[in-house]
Amino acid sequence: SKSMGFEIIEQLGWRVPQHTVVCMASGSLLTKVHKSYQEFIKLGLAPATPYKIHGAQATGCSPISTAHKAGMDFFKPVKPNTIAKSLAIGTPADGFYALRVIKETDSAAEDVSDDEIRDGIRLLAESEGIFAETAGGVTVGVARKLIARGKIPADDSVVLCITGNGLKTLDAVAGHAGRTREIRPSLREFEALLEAEARLAASEAAPRC
């Protein structure tokens, strides 16, 4: 998990982002990203600038975010009920430490509903061409909430940790992805589909008389 934090700093030109949004299951990823930031700062590889690491959970399994919003230093175990199965840990092993990091960095923890998770998946796919699994939808959905509430200013640097490929959770978006096409697994079929879609898009964009 620390390698993610190391790569974030390296990819940003050896600086720590002002905000990082991390999905939470056990809470370990959030604590390790924080640890990696601290290690690079102590080694002099990144400037010691203030940063926040926000935690993201699904509402159907949100023991850490619920505890943080209630001002508690401990969490209450819950029974998971969410489409974000990779985050469905009702008794997070590192929950206490995640709560401590969020508090120490003056960060936030938030959660999103299943519909908001799907909206996050769709937004990322449409805007960046990245098809994330449900945990990625959680991260995007929580980031949208924090931006809307002013917790993440529009001009600040932000990194969203998207942790999985959407092909792993197709069942979560089945019936919600709009029009789909099925083809045989061949380059020829794929290219033919792209050409057909391009012609359709061109005809729809053409002016009507």
mmCIF file of C-alpha atoms in Angstrom:
data_model
loop_
_atom_site.group_PDB
_atom_site.id
_atom_site.type_symbol
_atom_site.label_atom_id
_atom_site.label_comp_id
_atom_site.label_asym_id
_atom_site.label_seq_id
_atom_site.Cartn_x
_atom_site.Cartn_y
_atom_site.Cartn_z
ATOM 1 C CA SER A 1 0.000 0.000 0.000
ATOM 2 C CA LYS A 2 2.855 2.409 0.689
ATOM 3 C CA SER A 3 4.026 2.138 -2.899
ATOM 4 C CA MET A 4 0.872 3.969 -3.977
ATOM 5 C CA GLY A 5 1.826 6.964 -1.864
ATOM 6 C CA PHE A 6 5.409 6.878 -3.121
ATOM 7 C CA GLU A 7 4.224 6.862 -6.734
ATOM 8 C CA ILE A 8 1.767 9.708 -6.134
ATOM 9 C CA ILE A 9 4.583 11.935 -4.882
ATOM 10 C CA GLU A 10 6.922 10.916 -7.717
ATOM 11 C CA GLN A 11 4.269 11.463 -10.406
ATOM 12 C CA LEU A 12 3.456 14.903 -9.000
ATOM 13 C CA GLY A 13 7.056 16.069 -9.335
ATOM 14 C CA TRP A 14 8.128 15.134 -5.800
ATOM 15 C CA ARG A 15 5.436 16.972 -3.924
ATOM 16 C CA VAL A 16 2.558 15.836 -1.727
ATOM 17 C CA PRO A 17 -0.969 16.633 -3.002
ATOM 18 C CA GLN A 18 -3.034 18.931 -0.832
ATOM 19 C CA HIS A 19 -5.857 16.393 -0.790
ATOM 20 C CA THR A 20 -5.926 12.628 -1.286
ATOM 21 C CA VAL A 21 -9.197 10.689 -1.309
ATOM 22 C CA VAL A 22 -8.792 7.022 -0.381
ATOM 23 C CA CYS A 23 -11.438 4.296 -0.226
ATOM 24 C CA MET A 24 -11.571 2.371 3.043
ATOM 25 C CA ALA A 25 -12.286 -1.290 3.715
ATOM 26 C CA SER A 26 -10.004 -2.285 6.593
ATOM 27 C CA GLY A 27 -8.610 1.269 6.637
ATOM 28 C CA SER A 28 -5.087 0.038 5.917
ATOM 29 C CA LEU A 29 -4.645 1.791 2.564
ATOM 30 C CA LEU A 30 -5.361 5.203 4.064
ATOM 31 C CA THR A 31 -2.908 4.707 6.921
ATOM 32 C CA LYS A 32 -0.170 3.430 4.587
ATOM 33 C CA VAL A 33 -0.545 6.318 2.133
ATOM 34 C CA HIS A 34 -0.132 8.650 5.093
ATOM 35 C CA LYS A 35 2.941 6.692 6.223
ATOM 36 C CA SER A 36 4.503 6.887 2.757
ATOM 37 C CA TYR A 37 3.973 10.656 2.629
ATOM 38 C CA GLN A 38 5.621 11.014 6.028
ATOM 39 C CA GLU A 39 8.595 8.843 5.029
ATOM 40 C CA PHE A 40 9.333 10.843 1.866
ATOM 41 C CA ILE A 41 9.022 14.097 3.793
ATOM 42 C CA LYS A 42 11.426 12.872 6.503
ATOM 43 C CA LEU A 43 13.897 11.747 3.823
ATOM 44 C CA GLY A 44 13.774 15.177 2.223
ATOM 45 C CA LEU A 45 12.319 13.788 -1.012
ATOM 46 C CA ALA A 46 9.191 15.952 -0.694
ATOM 47 C CA PRO A 47 8.570 19.317 1.002
ATOM 48 C CA ALA A 48 6.847 19.272 4.381
ATOM 49 C CA THR A 49 3.623 20.936 3.235
ATOM 50 C CA PRO A 50 0.242 20.394 4.936
ATOM 51 C CA TYR A 51 -1.985 17.742 3.386
ATOM 52 C CA LYS A 52 -5.276 15.983 4.014
ATOM 53 C CA ILE A 53 -6.162 12.329 3.445
ATOM 54 C CA HIS A 54 -9.930 11.879 3.226
ATOM 55 C CA GLY A 55 -11.552 8.492 3.777
ATOM 56 C CA ALA A 56 -14.310 7.164 1.511
ATOM 57 C CA GLN A 57 -16.793 4.402 2.308
ATOM 58 C CA ALA A 58 -20.098 3.026 1.049
ATOM 59 C CA THR A 59 -23.085 3.991 3.172
ATOM 60 C CA GLY A 60 -24.021 0.314 3.386
ATOM 61 C CA CYS A 61 -20.737 -0.416 5.164
ATOM 62 C CA SER A 62 -19.403 2.747 6.760
ATOM 63 C CA PRO A 63 -18.179 2.052 10.299
ATOM 64 C CA ILE A 64 -15.165 4.372 9.958
ATOM 65 C CA SER A 65 -16.876 7.347 8.319
ATOM 66 C CA THR A 66 -19.861 7.048 10.672
ATOM 67 C CA ALA A 67 -17.553 7.090 13.695
ATOM 68 C CA HIS A 68 -15.599 10.083 12.386
ATOM 69 C CA LYS A 69 -18.716 12.117 11.668
ATOM 70 C CA ALA A 70 -19.980 11.314 15.173
ATOM 71 C CA GLY A 71 -16.695 12.551 16.667
ATOM 72 C CA MET A 72 -15.765 9.129 18.032
ATOM 73 C CA ASP A 73 -12.275 7.621 18.293
ATOM 74 C CA PHE A 74 -13.624 4.090 17.881
ATOM 75 C CA PHE A 75 -16.075 2.456 15.486
ATOM 76 C CA LYS A 76 -19.053 0.181 15.924
ATOM 77 C CA PRO A 77 -19.086 -3.017 13.827
ATOM 78 C CA VAL A 78 -21.766 -3.146 11.135
ATOM 79 C CA LYS A 79 -23.295 -5.753 8.831
ATOM 80 C CA PRO A 80 -22.351 -4.843 5.235
ATOM 81 C CA ASN A 81 -25.107 -4.160 2.712
ATOM 82 C CA THR A 82 -23.617 -2.497 -0.364
ATOM 83 C CA ILE A 83 -22.687 -3.137 -3.990
ATOM 84 C CA ALA A 84 -19.104 -2.194 -3.073
ATOM 85 C CA LYS A 85 -18.175 -5.744 -2.072
ATOM 86 C CA SER A 86 -14.420 -5.044 -2.031
ATOM 87 C CA LEU A 87 -15.038 -2.508 0.745
ATOM 88 C CA ALA A 88 -17.576 -4.578 2.675
ATOM 89 C CA ILE A 89 -15.661 -5.080 5.908
ATOM 90 C CA GLY A 90 -17.942 -4.404 8.846
ATOM 91 C CA THR A 91 -15.161 -4.780 11.404
ATOM 92 C CA PRO A 92 -12.164 -2.960 9.877
ATOM 93 C CA ALA A 93 -8.882 -4.147 11.371
ATOM 94 C CA ASP A 94 -7.182 -0.756 10.957
ATOM 95 C CA GLY A 95 -10.297 1.306 11.623
ATOM 96 C CA PHE A 96 -8.889 2.822 14.812
ATOM 97 C CA TYR A 97 -5.682 3.874 13.067
ATOM 98 C CA ALA A 98 -7.565 5.255 10.062
ATOM 99 C CA LEU A 99 -9.685 7.375 12.395
ATOM 100 C CA ARG A 100 -6.530 8.663 14.059
ATOM 101 C CA VAL A 101 -4.874 9.619 10.745
ATOM 102 C CA ILE A 102 -8.016 11.389 9.538
ATOM 103 C CA LYS A 103 -8.160 13.357 12.781
ATOM 104 C CA GLU A 104 -4.425 14.147 12.881
ATOM 105 C CA THR A 105 -4.455 15.491 9.311
ATOM 106 C CA ASP A 106 -7.687 17.453 9.881
ATOM 107 C CA SER A 107 -9.289 15.478 7.074
ATOM 108 C CA ALA A 108 -12.799 14.212 6.443
ATOM 109 C CA ALA A 109 -14.519 10.854 6.122
ATOM 110 C CA GLU A 110 -17.690 10.465 4.087
ATOM 111 C CA ASP A 111 -19.849 7.749 2.570
ATOM 112 C CA VAL A 112 -22.080 7.386 -0.499
ATOM 113 C CA SER A 113 -25.132 5.338 -1.453
ATOM 114 C CA ASP A 114 -25.199 2.591 -4.082
ATOM 115 C CA ASP A 115 -26.737 4.998 -6.615
ATOM 116 C CA GLU A 116 -24.002 7.546 -5.899
ATOM 117 C CA ILE A 117 -21.409 4.792 -6.383
ATOM 118 C CA ARG A 118 -22.824 4.015 -9.838
ATOM 119 C CA ASP A 119 -22.890 7.726 -10.651
ATOM 120 C CA GLY A 120 -19.222 7.933 -9.688
ATOM 121 C CA ILE A 121 -18.335 4.997 -11.930
ATOM 122 C CA ARG A 122 -20.201 6.614 -14.826
ATOM 123 C CA LEU A 123 -18.595 10.037 -14.283
ATOM 124 C CA LEU A 124 -15.082 8.594 -14.274
ATOM 125 C CA ALA A 125 -15.779 6.530 -17.389
ATOM 126 C CA GLU A 126 -17.311 9.428 -19.304
ATOM 127 C CA SER A 127 -14.764 12.075 -18.284
ATOM 128 C CA GLU A 128 -11.505 10.081 -18.132
ATOM 129 C CA GLY A 129 -12.178 6.858 -20.020
ATOM 130 C CA ILE A 130 -11.459 4.828 -16.880
ATOM 131 C CA PHE A 131 -13.864 2.017 -15.962
ATOM 132 C CA ALA A 132 -13.475 1.550 -12.222
ATOM 133 C CA GLU A 133 -14.931 -1.095 -9.970
ATOM 134 C CA THR A 134 -17.308 -0.106 -7.199
ATOM 135 C CA ALA A 135 -14.547 1.022 -4.823
ATOM 136 C CA GLY A 136 -13.517 3.593 -7.432
ATOM 137 C CA GLY A 137 -17.118 4.770 -7.623
ATOM 138 C CA VAL A 138 -17.048 5.252 -3.857
ATOM 139 C CA THR A 139 -13.886 7.366 -4.095
ATOM 140 C CA VAL A 140 -15.285 9.559 -6.883
ATOM 141 C CA GLY A 141 -18.654 9.922 -5.162
ATOM 142 C CA VAL A 142 -17.095 10.987 -1.873
ATOM 143 C CA ALA A 143 -14.775 13.428 -3.657
ATOM 144 C CA ARG A 144 -17.808 15.041 -5.304
ATOM 145 C CA LYS A 145 -19.478 15.423 -1.915
ATOM 146 C CA LEU A 146 -16.401 16.946 -0.299
ATOM 147 C CA ILE A 147 -15.955 19.399 -3.169
ATOM 148 C CA ALA A 148 -19.636 20.388 -3.039
ATOM 149 C CA ARG A 149 -19.360 21.026 0.709
ATOM 150 C CA GLY A 150 -16.189 23.084 0.401
ATOM 151 C CA LYS A 151 -13.999 20.512 2.144
ATOM 152 C CA ILE A 152 -11.854 20.364 -1.017
ATOM 153 C CA PRO A 153 -11.387 23.832 -2.572
ATOM 154 C CA ALA A 154 -11.637 23.952 -6.360
ATOM 155 C CA ASP A 155 -8.093 25.268 -6.821
ATOM 156 C CA ASP A 156 -6.340 22.731 -4.575
ATOM 157 C CA SER A 157 -4.431 19.716 -5.886
ATOM 158 C CA VAL A 158 -6.398 16.473 -5.451
ATOM 159 C CA VAL A 159 -5.565 12.805 -6.033
ATOM 160 C CA LEU A 160 -8.277 10.148 -6.109
ATOM 161 C CA CYS A 161 -7.055 6.614 -5.443
ATOM 162 C CA ILE A 162 -8.899 4.370 -7.912
ATOM 163 C CA THR A 163 -8.053 0.853 -6.836
ATOM 164 C CA GLY A 164 -9.706 -1.634 -9.181
ATOM 165 C CA ASN A 165 -10.917 -2.459 -12.690
ATOM 166 C CA GLY A 166 -14.624 -2.314 -13.448
ATOM 167 C CA LEU A 167 -14.563 -5.667 -15.204
ATOM 168 C CA LYS A 168 -14.432 -7.241 -11.737
ATOM 169 C CA THR A 169 -17.833 -5.837 -10.703
ATOM 170 C CA LEU A 170 -19.963 -5.894 -13.856
ATOM 171 C CA ASP A 171 -22.930 -7.178 -11.851
ATOM 172 C CA ALA A 172 -23.010 -3.915 -9.881
ATOM 173 C CA VAL A 173 -23.657 -1.822 -12.993
ATOM 174 C CA ALA A 174 -25.746 -4.324 -14.957
ATOM 175 C CA GLY A 175 -28.882 -2.561 -16.165
ATOM 176 C CA HIS A 176 -27.434 0.859 -15.306
ATOM 177 C CA ALA A 177 -24.816 1.303 -18.041
ATOM 178 C CA GLY A 178 -27.112 2.339 -20.878
ATOM 179 C CA ARG A 179 -26.826 0.833 -24.356
ATOM 180 C CA THR A 180 -24.330 -2.029 -24.676
ATOM 181 C CA ARG A 181 -22.995 -4.155 -27.533
ATOM 182 C CA GLU A 182 -21.801 -7.754 -27.505
ATOM 183 C CA ILE A 183 -19.159 -8.930 -29.994
ATOM 184 C CA ARG A 184 -16.865 -11.895 -30.443
ATOM 185 C CA PRO A 185 -13.348 -11.418 -28.975
ATOM 186 C CA SER A 186 -11.603 -10.363 -32.186
ATOM 187 C CA LEU A 187 -9.924 -7.170 -33.386
ATOM 188 C CA ARG A 188 -11.928 -7.228 -36.611
ATOM 189 C CA GLU A 189 -15.236 -7.262 -34.761
ATOM 190 C CA PHE A 190 -14.059 -4.497 -32.441
ATOM 191 C CA GLU A 191 -12.955 -2.244 -35.303
ATOM 192 C CA ALA A 192 -16.214 -2.898 -37.160
ATOM 193 C CA LEU A 193 -18.171 -1.895 -34.052
ATOM 194 C CA LEU A 194 -16.149 1.320 -33.693
ATOM 195 C CA GLU A 195 -16.814 2.232 -37.334
ATOM 196 C CA ALA A 196 -20.532 1.577 -36.922
ATOM 197 C CA GLU A 197 -20.672 3.675 -33.755
ATOM 198 C CA ALA A 198 -18.760 6.513 -35.469
ATOM 199 C CA ARG A 199 -21.229 6.513 -38.361
ATOM 200 C CA LEU A 200 -24.147 6.540 -35.938
ATOM 201 C CA ALA A 201 -22.663 9.445 -33.964
ATOM 202 C CA ALA A 202 -22.033 11.404 -37.176
ATOM 203 C CA SER A 203 -25.585 10.876 -38.402
ATOM 204 C CA GLU A 204 -27.034 11.971 -35.069
ATOM 205 C CA ALA A 205 -24.865 15.106 -35.054
ATOM 206 C CA ALA A 206 -25.771 16.081 -38.628
ATOM 207 C CA PRO A 207 -28.102 19.122 -38.927
ATOM 208 C CA ARG A 208 -31.744 18.353 -39.635
ATOM 209 C CA CYS A 209 -33.558 20.088 -42.492
#
